[in-house]
Amino acid sequence: MTLFGGIYPFYPQPRKPVVFDINLVIVIVVFLVIAFSFLLILPGIRGRARLYWLFRVIISLFIGGVIVAVHFSSDWQSGTVKANTTYKSFSSAFVDVDVGVHIGLSGVNITLVGNPVEQLNETIDYNEYFPWWFGANYDHEYDEGLHQGLPNPILYVAETFSGNSPCGLHSLYRMAGHYASATLWVAFCAWLVSNLLFSMPVPVYGGYMILVTGAFLIFALLSFATVRNAPACIIQFGHASLEAAYGASFWLTLFTGLLCFLIGAVVIAASYASPDLLKAFFDLCEEEEEEEKDGLEDVYVNPHFPHLRKISPHHSFSLTVKNS
């Protein structure tokens, strides 16, 4: 296939970003808008409750945002290697490149960046995405890459994750990503329920539910970590090998799960050790006081009896029945 203007003529544009794609950007923007909207109404909250609300809302939005955002990230596992390798088929020319692999729950990004970028009168800067989520056809995407004439390093790495590869990585990553994603959505539902329970007069149940959220986050990590049981399959470029290690999304999910466990443990412990302090933190004391006031209001009698002005609810009445 010939080149025109430094690119392949039938190469699809634009390419999928490595870390940020449109879905991830939308998730981040939505949660940031919610956070800024809350900051606008924060001055209307009185006293110490303002600080309590700020802490609660920011932490809650952080947990929810992480749970949703990691679905669309491509750095659950990532690795990069510098290599001197052939560039294209039917050519003996070698290039110095950085080959990268960025694995997400739904597919893998493979990057190829020249070092320097301009070599062989071409711009070597590729980023290819091969999906393996249910409903996608990884092998078809790989065949399309062959027809488009993608560089050899990209095709070599993509072939390692294909269904026909003897490594068996395709089925392992596909199942691990599927179950990890499903478990994360359960964690998201648990997070929503915990926010509702924290707004009720008994916040301890919200503490139990945030523990459930943390548990499902850990289950998602364990589901994805099953790919470590895969047989060793070395992606070799000369004397260098490309190895993928756990990336930012994996560790961020782990941190969020541990944070949920910490919050749940603190809430449950406070409900037994200092329930009044816990209610003050969740701004429930004022609501209870208002309810008590409503229950202790004066009771007025029928206005047709003007000599009875007002009867206190605490006044004791006695009824005497005489037998005739």
Coordinates of C-alpha atoms in Angstrom, one line a residue:
M1 CA 0.0 0.0 0.0
T2 CA 1.4 3.4 -1.0
L3 CA 1.7 6.4 1.3
F4 CA 0.2 9.8 0.7
G5 CA 1.0 12.8 2.9
G6 CA 2.7 10.6 5.5
I7 CA -0.4 8.4 6.2
Y8 CA -2.0 5.4 4.7
P9 CA -4.8 6.5 2.3
F10 CA -7.5 4.2 3.8
Y11 CA -6.5 4.6 7.4
P12 CA -9.5 5.4 9.6
Q13 CA -9.4 8.7 11.4
P14 CA -9.6 9.8 14.1
R15 CA -7.8 7.2 16.3
K16 CA -8.9 6.3 19.8
P17 CA -7.0 8.2 22.5
V18 CA -4.9 6.0 24.9
V19 CA -6.1 7.3 28.2
F20 CA -8.9 9.7 27.6
D21 CA -11.8 8.9 25.2
I22 CA -15.1 10.7 24.8
N23 CA -16.9 8.5 27.3
L24 CA -14.4 9.0 30.0
V25 CA -14.4 12.8 29.4
I26 CA -18.2 12.8 29.7
V27 CA -18.2 11.0 33.0
I28 CA -15.6 13.4 34.4
V29 CA -17.5 16.5 33.2
V30 CA -20.8 15.2 34.7
F31 CA -19.4 14.6 38.1
L32 CA -17.5 17.9 38.1
V33 CA -20.6 19.8 37.1
I34 CA -22.4 18.2 40.1
A35 CA -19.6 19.1 42.4
F36 CA -19.5 22.7 41.3
S37 CA -23.3 23.0 41.5
F38 CA -23.1 21.9 45.1
L39 CA -20.3 24.5 45.8
L40 CA -22.7 27.2 44.6
I41 CA -25.3 26.3 47.2
L42 CA -22.8 25.6 49.9
P43 CA -22.9 29.2 51.3
G44 CA -26.6 28.7 52.1
I45 CA -25.8 26.0 54.7
R46 CA -25.4 27.3 58.2
G47 CA -22.7 26.7 60.8
R48 CA -20.5 23.6 61.1
A49 CA -23.0 21.7 58.9
R50 CA -21.4 23.5 55.9
L51 CA -18.1 21.8 56.5
Y52 CA -19.8 18.4 57.1
W53 CA -21.8 18.7 53.9
L54 CA -18.7 19.7 51.9
F55 CA -16.7 16.7 53.1
R56 CA -19.6 14.2 52.6
V57 CA -20.5 15.4 49.1
I58 CA -16.9 15.6 47.8
I59 CA -16.0 12.1 49.1
S60 CA -19.2 10.6 47.8
L61 CA -18.8 12.1 44.3
F62 CA -15.2 10.9 44.2
I63 CA -16.2 7.4 45.0
G64 CA -19.0 7.4 42.4
G65 CA -16.9 9.1 39.8
V66 CA -14.1 6.5 40.1
I67 CA -16.5 3.6 39.9
V68 CA -17.9 4.9 36.6
A69 CA -14.7 6.3 35.1
V70 CA -12.6 3.2 35.4
H71 CA -15.1 1.4 33.1
F72 CA -13.9 3.5 30.2
S73 CA -10.2 3.8 31.0
S74 CA -7.5 1.9 29.1
D75 CA -4.9 1.6 31.8
W76 CA -5.9 -1.3 34.1
Q77 CA -2.6 -2.8 32.8
S78 CA 0.0 -1.0 30.8
G79 CA 3.6 -1.4 29.7
T80 CA 6.1 0.3 27.3
V81 CA 9.3 -0.9 25.8
K82 CA 12.0 0.7 23.6
A83 CA 12.8 -1.4 20.6
N84 CA 14.7 -1.4 17.3
T85 CA 12.5 -3.4 15.0
T86 CA 11.2 -3.7 11.5
Y87 CA 8.6 -1.2 10.5
K88 CA 6.6 -2.7 7.7
S89 CA 6.2 -6.0 5.9
F90 CA 8.3 -6.7 2.9
S91 CA 10.9 -4.1 4.1
S92 CA 14.2 -4.7 5.8
A93 CA 14.3 -1.1 7.3
F94 CA 14.6 -0.9 11.1
V95 CA 13.2 1.9 13.2
D96 CA 13.7 3.0 16.8
V97 CA 10.3 3.1 18.5
D98 CA 8.5 3.0 21.8
V99 CA 5.9 0.2 21.7
G100 CA 3.1 0.4 24.3
V101 CA 0.2 -1.7 25.4
H102 CA -2.7 -0.3 27.5
I103 CA -5.3 -2.8 28.6
G104 CA -8.8 -1.8 29.7
L105 CA -11.9 -3.8 30.6
S106 CA -13.3 -3.7 27.1
G107 CA -10.2 -3.9 24.9
V108 CA -6.5 -3.0 24.4
N109 CA -4.8 0.1 23.0
I110 CA -1.5 -0.6 21.2
T111 CA 0.7 2.5 20.6
L112 CA 3.8 2.9 18.4
V113 CA 5.8 6.2 18.6
G114 CA 9.0 6.7 16.8
N115 CA 12.1 7.9 18.6
P116 CA 12.3 10.4 17.0
V117 CA 8.9 10.6 15.5
E118 CA 10.1 11.4 12.0
Q119 CA 11.8 8.4 10.5
L120 CA 12.1 6.9 7.0
N121 CA 10.3 10.1 5.7
E122 CA 7.2 9.2 7.7
T123 CA 5.6 10.2 10.9
I124 CA 5.6 7.2 13.2
D125 CA 2.8 7.9 15.7
Y126 CA 0.1 5.2 15.9
N127 CA -2.5 4.3 18.4
E128 CA -4.8 1.3 17.6
Y129 CA -7.7 0.0 19.7
F130 CA -8.8 -3.6 19.5
P131 CA -12.0 -4.4 21.5
W132 CA -12.9 -7.7 23.1
W133 CA -16.1 -6.9 25.0
F134 CA -19.1 -9.1 24.3
G135 CA -20.6 -8.1 21.0
A136 CA -17.2 -7.0 19.5
N137 CA -15.2 -9.1 17.1
Y138 CA -11.5 -8.8 18.0
D139 CA -10.3 -11.1 15.1
H140 CA -12.3 -9.0 12.6
E141 CA -10.6 -5.8 13.9
Y142 CA -7.2 -7.6 13.6
D143 CA -7.9 -8.6 10.0
E144 CA -8.9 -5.0 9.2
G145 CA -5.5 -4.0 10.6
L146 CA -3.8 -6.4 8.3
H147 CA -5.7 -5.1 5.2
Q148 CA -4.9 -1.5 6.2
G149 CA -1.2 -2.3 6.4
L150 CA -0.5 -1.4 10.0
P151 CA 3.1 -1.5 11.2
N152 CA 4.6 -4.8 12.1
P153 CA 5.0 -4.1 15.9
I154 CA 1.3 -3.3 16.3
L155 CA 0.2 -6.4 14.4
Y156 CA 2.6 -8.5 16.4
V157 CA 1.3 -7.3 19.7
A158 CA -2.3 -7.5 18.5
E159 CA -1.8 -11.0 17.3
T160 CA -0.7 -12.0 20.8
F161 CA -4.2 -11.0 22.2
S162 CA -6.2 -12.5 19.3
G163 CA -8.4 -15.6 19.6
N164 CA -6.1 -17.7 17.4
S165 CA -3.0 -17.0 19.5
P166 CA -1.7 -20.1 21.5
C167 CA -1.2 -17.8 24.5
G168 CA -4.9 -17.8 25.3
L169 CA -4.9 -14.2 26.5
H170 CA -8.0 -13.2 24.5
S171 CA -10.5 -15.4 26.4
L172 CA -8.9 -14.6 29.8
Y173 CA -8.9 -10.9 29.4
R174 CA -12.4 -10.9 27.8
M175 CA -14.0 -12.9 30.7
A176 CA -12.0 -11.0 33.3
G177 CA -13.0 -7.6 31.9
H178 CA -16.6 -8.7 31.6
Y179 CA -17.0 -9.9 35.2
A180 CA -15.0 -6.9 36.5
S181 CA -17.3 -4.5 34.7
A182 CA -20.4 -6.3 35.9
T183 CA -19.1 -6.2 39.5
L184 CA -18.3 -2.5 39.3
W185 CA -21.9 -1.7 38.2
V186 CA -23.1 -3.6 41.2
A187 CA -20.8 -1.4 43.3
F188 CA -22.2 1.7 41.7
C189 CA -25.8 0.6 42.6
A190 CA -24.6 0.0 46.2
W191 CA -23.0 3.5 46.3
L192 CA -26.4 5.0 45.2
V193 CA -28.2 3.1 47.9
S194 CA -25.7 4.1 50.5
N195 CA -26.2 7.8 49.7
L196 CA -30.0 7.4 50.2
L197 CA -29.4 5.6 53.5
F198 CA -27.0 8.3 54.8
S199 CA -29.9 10.8 54.3
M200 CA -32.2 8.9 56.6
P201 CA -32.4 9.1 60.4
V202 CA -30.4 5.9 60.9
P203 CA -27.0 6.5 59.0
V204 CA -25.5 3.2 60.3
Y205 CA -27.3 1.4 57.5
G206 CA -25.5 3.7 55.0
G207 CA -22.3 2.6 56.7
Y208 CA -23.2 -1.1 56.0
M209 CA -24.0 -0.3 52.4
I210 CA -20.7 1.6 51.8
L211 CA -19.0 -1.5 53.1
V212 CA -20.9 -3.5 50.4
T213 CA -19.6 -1.0 47.8
G214 CA -16.0 -1.5 48.9
A215 CA -16.5 -5.3 48.9
F216 CA -17.7 -5.2 45.2
L217 CA -14.8 -3.0 44.2
I218 CA -12.4 -5.5 45.7
F219 CA -14.3 -8.3 43.9
A220 CA -13.8 -6.4 40.6
L221 CA -10.1 -6.3 41.2
L222 CA -10.0 -10.0 42.0
S223 CA -11.9 -10.7 38.8
F224 CA -9.5 -8.7 36.7
A225 CA -6.5 -10.2 38.6
T226 CA -7.3 -13.7 37.3
V227 CA -5.4 -12.9 34.1
R228 CA -2.3 -13.3 36.2
N229 CA -3.0 -17.0 36.1
A230 CA -2.4 -17.0 32.3
P231 CA 0.6 -18.9 31.0
A232 CA 3.7 -16.8 30.4
C233 CA 3.6 -15.3 26.9
I234 CA 6.6 -13.1 26.3
I235 CA 6.2 -10.3 23.7
Q236 CA 9.8 -10.1 22.5
F237 CA 11.4 -7.2 20.5
G238 CA 15.0 -8.3 20.0
H239 CA 16.6 -8.3 23.4
A240 CA 13.8 -6.3 25.0
S241 CA 10.4 -7.7 26.1
L242 CA 7.1 -5.9 26.5
E243 CA 5.5 -6.6 29.9
A244 CA 2.3 -5.2 31.3
A245 CA 1.9 -4.2 34.9
Y246 CA -1.1 -3.0 36.8
G247 CA -1.9 0.6 35.9
A248 CA -3.5 3.7 37.4
S249 CA -7.1 2.5 37.1
F250 CA -6.3 -0.7 39.0
W251 CA -4.6 1.1 41.9
L252 CA -7.3 3.8 41.9
T253 CA -10.0 1.2 42.2
L254 CA -8.1 -0.4 45.1
F255 CA -7.7 2.9 46.9
T256 CA -11.4 3.6 46.5
G257 CA -12.4 0.2 47.8
L258 CA -10.2 0.7 50.9
L259 CA -11.6 4.2 51.4
C260 CA -15.1 2.7 51.4
F261 CA -14.1 0.1 54.0
L262 CA -12.6 2.9 56.1
I263 CA -15.7 5.1 55.9
G264 CA -18.0 2.2 56.6
A265 CA -16.0 1.1 59.6
V266 CA -15.9 4.6 61.1
V267 CA -19.6 5.1 60.6
I268 CA -20.5 1.8 62.2
A269 CA -18.1 2.4 65.1
A270 CA -19.4 5.9 65.7
S271 CA -23.0 4.7 65.7
Y272 CA -22.2 2.6 68.8
A273 CA -19.6 4.8 70.5
S274 CA -21.0 8.3 69.9
P275 CA -24.4 8.3 68.1
D276 CA -25.0 12.0 68.8
L277 CA -21.8 13.0 67.1
L278 CA -22.7 10.8 64.1
K279 CA -26.1 12.4 63.9
A280 CA -24.5 15.9 64.1
F281 CA -22.2 15.0 61.3
F282 CA -25.0 13.9 59.1
D283 CA -27.1 17.0 60.1
L284 CA -29.8 14.9 61.7
C285 CA -30.1 16.6 65.1
E286 CA -31.9 19.7 63.8
E287 CA -34.4 17.5 62.0
E288 CA -35.1 15.5 65.2
E289 CA -35.5 18.7 67.3
E290 CA -38.0 20.1 64.8
E291 CA -40.0 16.9 64.9
E292 CA -40.0 17.1 68.7
K293 CA -41.2 20.7 68.6
D294 CA -43.9 19.8 66.2
G295 CA -45.0 17.1 68.7
L296 CA -45.0 19.4 71.7
E297 CA -47.0 22.2 70.2
D298 CA -49.9 23.5 72.2
V299 CA -53.3 21.9 71.6
Y300 CA -56.2 24.3 71.0
V301 CA -59.7 23.5 71.8
N302 CA -62.9 24.3 70.1
P303 CA -63.2 28.1 69.6
H304 CA -66.9 27.9 70.5
F305 CA -65.8 27.6 74.2
P306 CA -64.1 31.0 74.8
H307 CA -63.5 30.3 78.4
L308 CA -61.1 27.5 77.4
R309 CA -58.1 29.3 75.9
K310 CA -55.4 26.8 75.6
I311 CA -54.6 23.4 76.9
S312 CA -51.1 22.3 77.4
P313 CA -50.3 18.8 76.0
H314 CA -48.6 17.9 79.2
H315 CA -51.7 18.7 81.3
S316 CA -53.0 15.5 83.0
F317 CA -56.7 14.7 82.8
S318 CA -58.6 12.3 84.9
L319 CA -62.0 10.7 84.2
T320 CA -64.2 9.6 87.1
V321 CA -67.1 7.3 86.4
K322 CA -69.8 7.2 89.1
N323 CA -72.2 4.3 89.4
S324 CA -75.8 5.4 89.8

